[in-house]
Amino acid sequence: MVSVKENEDKTFAITALSHDSGKYAFVEDGTTMPTRTINTLTTVLNAVEGLQVSEKIVTINNKAISKLILDWQTQSGASKYEVQYRFANGDFKKIETLSSDAEIFNSDAGTYEIRVFSFNGLGQPSRQPAELTFNAVGKTAPPSDITNLSYEVVDDKNIKLRWDAVADQDVRAGGRIHIRHSPKTDGTGTFSDATDLVFGLSGASTEKVVSLLEGEYILKAQDDGDRFSTGETSIVIDLPDAQPKLLVQTRREDLDDPKFQGSKTNIGFDSGTASISLAGTGNFDSSTDIDSETSIDDIGGVSTTGTYLFNETLDLGAVYSLDLRKHILTDSVYSADLIDSVADIDARQDFDGTSSVDTNAEVFVQTSQDASSYSGFQKFANGTFKARTFKFKCVLTTQDTNQDIRVSQLGYVAEFQRRVEQSTTTIASGAGAKAVTFNSPFFTGTSALLGANSNPPAIGITAFNMASGDFFELTSIASTGFTVHFKNSSGSSVDRNFNFTAIGFGKG
């Protein structure tokens, strides 16, 4: 090295000589000197080649962002590169890099103009930049569909749904997984016509325990921009024949005559579709242009929420543990489906039909131990509740007043589980009729449900120290107990030891 000089622009000018060991052989015997490779650092470079752009969504600090990845071929003699880009005809921004790639973070959907300059050793830019126009999608693309949905039975009321993790970063970070249910068992259920079982499950989740219901479970992914996956993933479950239960009541509000006789708040009945739906918020007289109204029922847009109270209270006559399973069939529509009637066109999920995903309907129950004082309403799908009386309601909601939900089938199934009660010790009958009381009453029916004492428990007696000709009589079999009377061959009362087994339904 001969000298080093610092320039005013903070660069350095270096003067140096290279050592060539081949010069000695050239001096001694004339051996040809090796060819010298000379790079001219002051040559102005041509534009870089192979410029290409790709797009990717990544997670940074638990937030999904979109970025553009720029890449080009490394250029000999280049000391650095400068990327200039602008979005939607805005101002150009610059990125300097020593490598042949660069990244643009937080990219939006739209057109990017990109040009790349290469610089020689003196800091002089290439005569022309490499240029490219790229149409970015940003985070506007819908997420991918959920795949490999399966289930396993947890117990007689619950199943565990499992699926593969969604690959989209804007679902896994800030997005959601929605689980809905339709009572249809033929595979024709749709997400928009089903109701929520789980709303807003973390987008990174891959399993969830849900209520076991007959019908179709339908899943969709939603990204952090509220965009849903375009496809639906579903699985149909046909309930197996489990241990026998006692069907107390299959209640259907839509099978009454007339239909849906219960109390309605912000809800109306449409005889054309035989369904209940959210009522309009406006009045007929408040419309300034009645000819422009697309729906008389929904003037002013529909209510955001409405409540339907079931017409009848379920009364078991006493306190029992009761299995309840909801039944609801819905379909969701745009109440005003003309494009001029859509208040927020950017929020519209679907232009191909009347599909809606911003509506829901849920069934609730409230209970009482004394048929007088009631608990608060709680949402249910399939569960066990201990009470004497039960009241039910359905709450309809929409997040978009241009979307409405119609409930065409609504009700519940009430059942008692099969139960066995046995004596734990030997019982002495005494010389007469012996009254036995169960630890917990069985449900045997009421005048309004199945008929009074229409389903008594089956009683089995195992007798001991019986003599030849002895026999017993069972009488007064009821929900709370029974009477057994042991007699000898002459018909006289005798004292005998016995055990019992009672098989019935329900537990009080």
Tab-separated table of C-alpha atoms in Angstrom, residues 62-316:
chain	number	residue	atom	x	y	z
A	62	ASN	CA	-47.459	-10.966	17.118
A	63	LYS	CA	-48.916	-8.906	14.276
A	64	ALA	CA	-49.351	-10.092	10.702
A	65	ILE	CA	-48.017	-7.705	8.088
A	66	SER	CA	-47.592	-7.914	4.325
A	67	LYS	CA	-44.186	-7.329	2.704
A	68	LEU	CA	-42.660	-7.267	-0.776
A	69	ILE	CA	-39.424	-9.192	-1.326
A	70	LEU	CA	-37.164	-7.788	-4.087
A	71	ASP	CA	-34.360	-9.835	-5.583
A	72	TRP	CA	-31.928	-9.410	-8.482
A	73	GLN	CA	-28.632	-10.815	-9.794
A	74	THR	CA	-25.435	-9.719	-8.070
A	75	GLN	CA	-23.524	-7.280	-10.286
A	76	SER	CA	-19.725	-7.338	-10.593
A	77	GLY	CA	-18.149	-4.035	-9.576
A	78	ALA	CA	-21.170	-2.837	-7.617
A	79	SER	CA	-20.416	-1.434	-4.192
A	80	LYS	CA	-24.074	-0.985	-3.214
A	81	TYR	CA	-27.598	-0.807	-4.595
A	82	GLU	CA	-30.405	1.707	-4.203
A	83	VAL	CA	-34.063	0.700	-4.449
A	84	GLN	CA	-36.545	3.424	-5.278
A	85	TYR	CA	-40.240	2.633	-5.045
A	86	ARG	CA	-43.559	4.380	-4.885
A	87	PHE	CA	-47.123	3.236	-4.283
A	88	ALA	CA	-50.163	4.430	-6.224
A	89	ASN	CA	-48.284	7.301	-7.961
A	90	GLY	CA	-47.091	8.701	-4.645
A	91	ASP	CA	-43.633	9.978	-3.802
A	92	PHE	CA	-40.629	7.734	-4.315
A	93	LYS	CA	-38.967	6.243	-1.254
A	94	LYS	CA	-35.427	4.874	-1.077
A	95	ILE	CA	-33.778	1.780	0.379
A	96	GLU	CA	-29.976	1.303	0.271
A	97	THR	CA	-28.542	-2.190	0.511
A	98	LEU	CA	-25.173	-3.890	0.074
A	99	SER	CA	-26.765	-7.182	-0.958
A	100	SER	CA	-28.777	-8.040	-4.045
A	101	ASP	CA	-32.155	-8.068	-2.255
A	102	ALA	CA	-34.413	-5.772	-0.265
A	103	GLU	CA	-37.773	-5.834	1.523
A	104	ILE	CA	-40.671	-3.374	1.628
A	105	PHE	CA	-42.689	-3.843	4.819
A	106	ASN	CA	-46.371	-3.049	5.463
A	107	SER	CA	-47.174	-3.174	1.776
A	108	ASP	CA	-50.712	-2.356	0.663
A	109	ALA	CA	-52.907	-3.649	-2.110
A	110	GLY	CA	-52.240	-1.704	-5.288
A	111	THR	CA	-49.577	-0.825	-7.855
A	112	TYR	CA	-45.926	-0.407	-6.923
A	113	GLU	CA	-43.360	1.159	-9.286
A	114	ILE	CA	-39.903	-0.180	-8.455
A	115	ARG	CA	-36.474	0.716	-9.834
A	116	VAL	CA	-33.032	-0.449	-8.742
A	117	PHE	CA	-29.753	1.430	-9.298
A	118	SER	CA	-26.297	-0.080	-8.857
A	119	PHE	CA	-23.325	2.043	-7.756
A	120	ASN	CA	-19.662	1.666	-8.682
A	121	GLY	CA	-16.716	2.117	-6.339
A	122	LEU	CA	-16.875	5.894	-6.669
A	123	GLY	CA	-20.511	5.992	-5.702
A	124	GLN	CA	-21.758	6.698	-9.208
A	125	PRO	CA	-25.197	5.244	-10.077
A	126	SER	CA	-25.870	3.059	-13.082
A	127	ARG	CA	-26.875	4.844	-16.277
A	128	GLN	CA	-30.340	3.301	-16.181
A	129	PRO	CA	-32.188	1.543	-13.393
A	130	ALA	CA	-33.790	-1.870	-13.597
A	131	GLU	CA	-37.528	-1.176	-13.508
A	132	LEU	CA	-40.584	-3.239	-12.633
A	133	THR	CA	-44.283	-2.601	-11.966
A	134	PHE	CA	-45.882	-4.933	-9.432
A	135	ASN	CA	-49.563	-5.243	-8.529
A	136	ALA	CA	-49.598	-6.157	-4.854
A	137	VAL	CA	-52.461	-7.976	-3.161
A	138	GLY	CA	-51.459	-6.889	0.349
A	139	LYS	CA	-53.695	-8.400	2.997
A	140	THR	CA	-56.824	-8.357	0.851
A	141	ALA	CA	-56.700	-11.986	-0.287
A	142	PRO	CA	-59.083	-14.301	1.613
A	143	PRO	CA	-57.447	-16.865	3.887
A	144	SER	CA	-57.103	-20.489	2.887
A	145	ASP	CA	-59.759	-23.035	3.811
A	146	ILE	CA	-59.557	-25.181	6.921
A	147	THR	CA	-58.393	-28.712	6.099
A	148	ASN	CA	-58.468	-32.223	7.572
A	149	LEU	CA	-61.422	-31.711	9.907
A	150	SER	CA	-62.111	-34.712	12.140
A	151	TYR	CA	-63.729	-35.451	15.495
A	152	GLU	CA	-63.612	-37.808	18.433
A	153	VAL	CA	-66.305	-38.466	21.023
A	154	VAL	CA	-65.547	-37.104	24.492
A	155	ASP	CA	-68.767	-38.217	26.216
A	156	ASP	CA	-72.485	-38.408	25.488
A	157	LYS	CA	-72.730	-34.611	25.301
A	158	ASN	CA	-69.431	-33.451	23.815
A	159	ILE	CA	-67.055	-34.109	20.940
A	160	LYS	CA	-63.597	-32.759	20.147
A	161	LEU	CA	-63.131	-31.256	16.693
A	162	ARG	CA	-59.628	-31.254	15.231
A	163	TRP	CA	-58.182	-29.600	12.094
A	164	ASP	CA	-54.826	-28.649	10.594
A	165	ALA	CA	-53.322	-25.294	11.549
A	166	VAL	CA	-54.189	-22.593	9.023
A	167	ALA	CA	-51.047	-21.530	7.167
A	168	ASP	CA	-52.056	-17.877	6.730
A	169	GLN	CA	-50.183	-15.630	9.145
A	170	ASP	CA	-53.015	-13.083	9.248
A	171	VAL	CA	-55.268	-15.842	10.583
A	172	ARG	CA	-52.813	-17.277	13.087
A	173	ALA	CA	-51.925	-13.819	14.430
A	174	GLY	CA	-55.093	-11.824	15.086
A	175	GLY	CA	-57.518	-13.969	13.079
A	176	ARG	CA	-60.279	-16.314	14.202
A	177	ILE	CA	-61.762	-19.762	13.627
A	178	HIS	CA	-65.567	-19.901	13.551
A	179	ILE	CA	-67.517	-23.087	14.280
A	180	ARG	CA	-71.181	-23.236	13.286
A	181	HIS	CA	-73.816	-25.963	13.319
A	182	SER	CA	-76.732	-26.887	11.094
A	183	PRO	CA	-79.270	-29.599	12.016
A	184	LYS	CA	-79.233	-30.903	8.430
A	185	THR	CA	-77.762	-34.395	8.139
A	186	ASP	CA	-77.631	-34.630	4.335
A	187	GLY	CA	-74.534	-32.452	3.923
A	188	THR	CA	-76.415	-29.468	2.450
A	189	GLY	CA	-75.800	-27.170	5.401
A	190	THR	CA	-73.972	-23.903	4.733
A	191	PHE	CA	-72.021	-21.546	6.959
A	192	SER	CA	-74.410	-18.638	6.362
A	193	ASP	CA	-77.455	-20.773	7.189
A	194	ALA	CA	-75.942	-22.274	10.353
A	195	THR	CA	-75.666	-20.830	13.859
A	196	ASP	CA	-72.633	-20.237	16.040
A	197	LEU	CA	-71.351	-22.924	18.377
A	198	VAL	CA	-68.018	-21.165	18.919
A	199	PHE	CA	-67.464	-17.533	17.930
A	200	GLY	CA	-64.008	-16.042	17.643
A	201	LEU	CA	-61.787	-18.999	18.515
A	202	SER	CA	-58.092	-18.095	18.211
A	203	GLY	CA	-56.859	-18.353	14.635
A	204	ALA	CA	-53.868	-20.396	15.814
A	205	SER	CA	-56.051	-23.117	17.363
A	206	THR	CA	-56.330	-26.626	15.955
A	207	GLU	CA	-58.954	-28.254	18.212
A	208	LYS	CA	-62.025	-27.463	20.298
A	209	VAL	CA	-64.456	-29.402	22.490
A	210	VAL	CA	-68.036	-28.576	21.431
A	211	SER	CA	-71.514	-29.824	22.231
A	212	LEU	CA	-72.517	-33.060	20.546
A	213	LEU	CA	-75.431	-32.373	18.221
A	214	GLU	CA	-76.853	-34.243	15.289
A	215	GLY	CA	-76.196	-32.475	12.022
A	216	GLU	CA	-73.366	-30.692	10.239
A	217	TYR	CA	-70.467	-28.837	11.865
A	218	ILE	CA	-69.165	-26.121	9.520
A	219	LEU	CA	-65.866	-24.251	9.969
A	220	LYS	CA	-64.416	-21.138	8.371
A	221	ALA	CA	-61.216	-19.163	8.929
A	222	GLN	CA	-61.305	-15.370	9.272
A	223	ASP	CA	-58.210	-13.163	9.003
A	224	ASP	CA	-57.401	-10.050	11.011
A	225	GLY	CA	-59.103	-7.933	8.355
A	226	ASP	CA	-62.414	-9.813	8.884
A	227	ARG	CA	-62.152	-11.636	5.549
A	228	PHE	CA	-63.511	-15.189	5.570
A	229	SER	CA	-62.081	-18.159	3.709
A	230	THR	CA	-63.949	-18.696	0.458
A	231	GLY	CA	-64.646	-22.381	1.064
A	232	GLU	CA	-66.309	-24.199	3.935
A	233	THR	CA	-65.047	-27.269	5.743
A	234	SER	CA	-67.633	-29.472	7.387
A	235	ILE	CA	-68.345	-32.839	8.926
A	236	VAL	CA	-71.738	-34.525	9.384
A	237	ILE	CA	-72.558	-36.406	12.582
A	238	ASP	CA	-75.464	-38.816	12.842
A	239	LEU	CA	-76.000	-39.503	16.531
A	240	PRO	CA	-75.472	-43.182	17.413
A	241	ASP	CA	-78.006	-45.249	19.324
A	242	ALA	CA	-76.641	-44.756	22.812
A	243	GLN	CA	-77.935	-46.098	26.104
A	244	PRO	CA	-81.736	-45.759	26.127
A	245	LYS	CA	-83.154	-42.469	27.359
A	246	LEU	CA	-86.671	-41.432	28.195
A	247	LEU	CA	-87.914	-38.831	25.718
A	248	VAL	CA	-89.962	-36.397	27.759
A	249	GLN	CA	-90.759	-33.856	25.095
A	250	THR	CA	-89.796	-32.792	21.600
A	251	ARG	CA	-90.888	-29.172	21.563
A	252	ARG	CA	-91.168	-27.294	18.250
A	253	GLU	CA	-92.453	-23.724	18.071
A	254	ASP	CA	-92.743	-24.032	14.292
A	255	LEU	CA	-95.135	-26.998	14.535
A	256	ASP	CA	-97.770	-25.111	16.541
A	257	ASP	CA	-100.900	-23.937	14.775
A	258	PRO	CA	-100.514	-21.059	14.229
A	259	LYS	CA	-96.715	-21.155	14.164
A	260	PHE	CA	-94.461	-19.239	16.564
A	261	GLN	CA	-97.063	-18.107	19.085
A	262	GLY	CA	-94.505	-16.889	21.633
A	263	SER	CA	-93.780	-13.301	22.686
A	264	LYS	CA	-91.720	-11.310	20.150
A	265	THR	CA	-89.470	-8.285	20.698
A	266	ASN	CA	-88.056	-6.661	17.519
A	267	ILE	CA	-89.084	-9.832	15.699
A	268	GLY	CA	-91.771	-10.453	13.122
A	269	PHE	CA	-93.389	-13.530	11.581
A	270	ASP	CA	-93.359	-13.962	7.807
A	271	SER	CA	-96.187	-16.197	6.632
A	272	GLY	CA	-94.608	-16.467	3.185
A	273	THR	CA	-91.518	-18.254	4.504
A	274	ALA	CA	-93.185	-19.539	7.711
A	275	SER	CA	-90.312	-18.109	9.734
A	276	ILE	CA	-89.496	-15.452	12.282
A	277	SER	CA	-86.894	-12.777	11.536
A	278	LEU	CA	-85.601	-9.436	12.763
A	279	ALA	CA	-88.067	-6.587	12.385
A	280	GLY	CA	-87.433	-3.322	10.572
A	281	THR	CA	-86.531	-0.265	12.623
A	282	GLY	CA	-88.392	2.314	10.532
A	283	ASN	CA	-92.046	3.240	10.183
A	284	PHE	CA	-94.161	3.235	7.044
A	285	ASP	CA	-94.961	6.929	7.484
A	286	SER	CA	-91.288	7.835	7.918
A	287	SER	CA	-90.333	6.768	4.377
A	288	THR	CA	-89.843	9.752	2.063
A	289	ASP	CA	-89.924	7.599	-1.077
A	290	ILE	CA	-92.071	4.517	-0.555
A	291	ASP	CA	-91.516	3.378	-4.153
A	292	SER	CA	-87.794	3.000	-3.497
A	293	GLU	CA	-88.247	0.694	-0.514
A	294	THR	CA	-87.107	-2.853	-1.348
A	295	SER	CA	-88.835	-4.367	1.694
A	296	ILE	CA	-91.845	-2.940	3.526
A	297	ASP	CA	-91.053	-5.154	6.534
A	298	ASP	CA	-87.497	-3.843	6.791
A	299	ILE	CA	-87.926	-0.097	6.290
A	300	GLY	CA	-84.973	1.636	7.916
A	301	GLY	CA	-82.944	-1.572	8.071
A	302	VAL	CA	-83.493	-4.478	10.444
A	303	SER	CA	-82.983	-4.378	14.205
A	304	THR	CA	-79.561	-5.476	15.387
A	305	THR	CA	-81.109	-7.854	17.927
A	306	GLY	CA	-84.480	-9.450	18.629
A	307	THR	CA	-85.880	-11.904	21.159
A	308	TYR	CA	-88.469	-14.664	20.834
A	309	LEU	CA	-89.846	-16.217	24.059
A	310	PHE	CA	-91.110	-19.770	23.686
A	311	ASN	CA	-94.854	-20.120	24.066
A	312	GLU	CA	-94.807	-22.766	26.813
A	313	THR	CA	-92.963	-23.459	30.063
A	314	LEU	CA	-91.694	-26.995	30.608
A	315	ASP	CA	-92.797	-28.239	34.059
A	316	LEU	CA	-91.490	-31.595	35.352
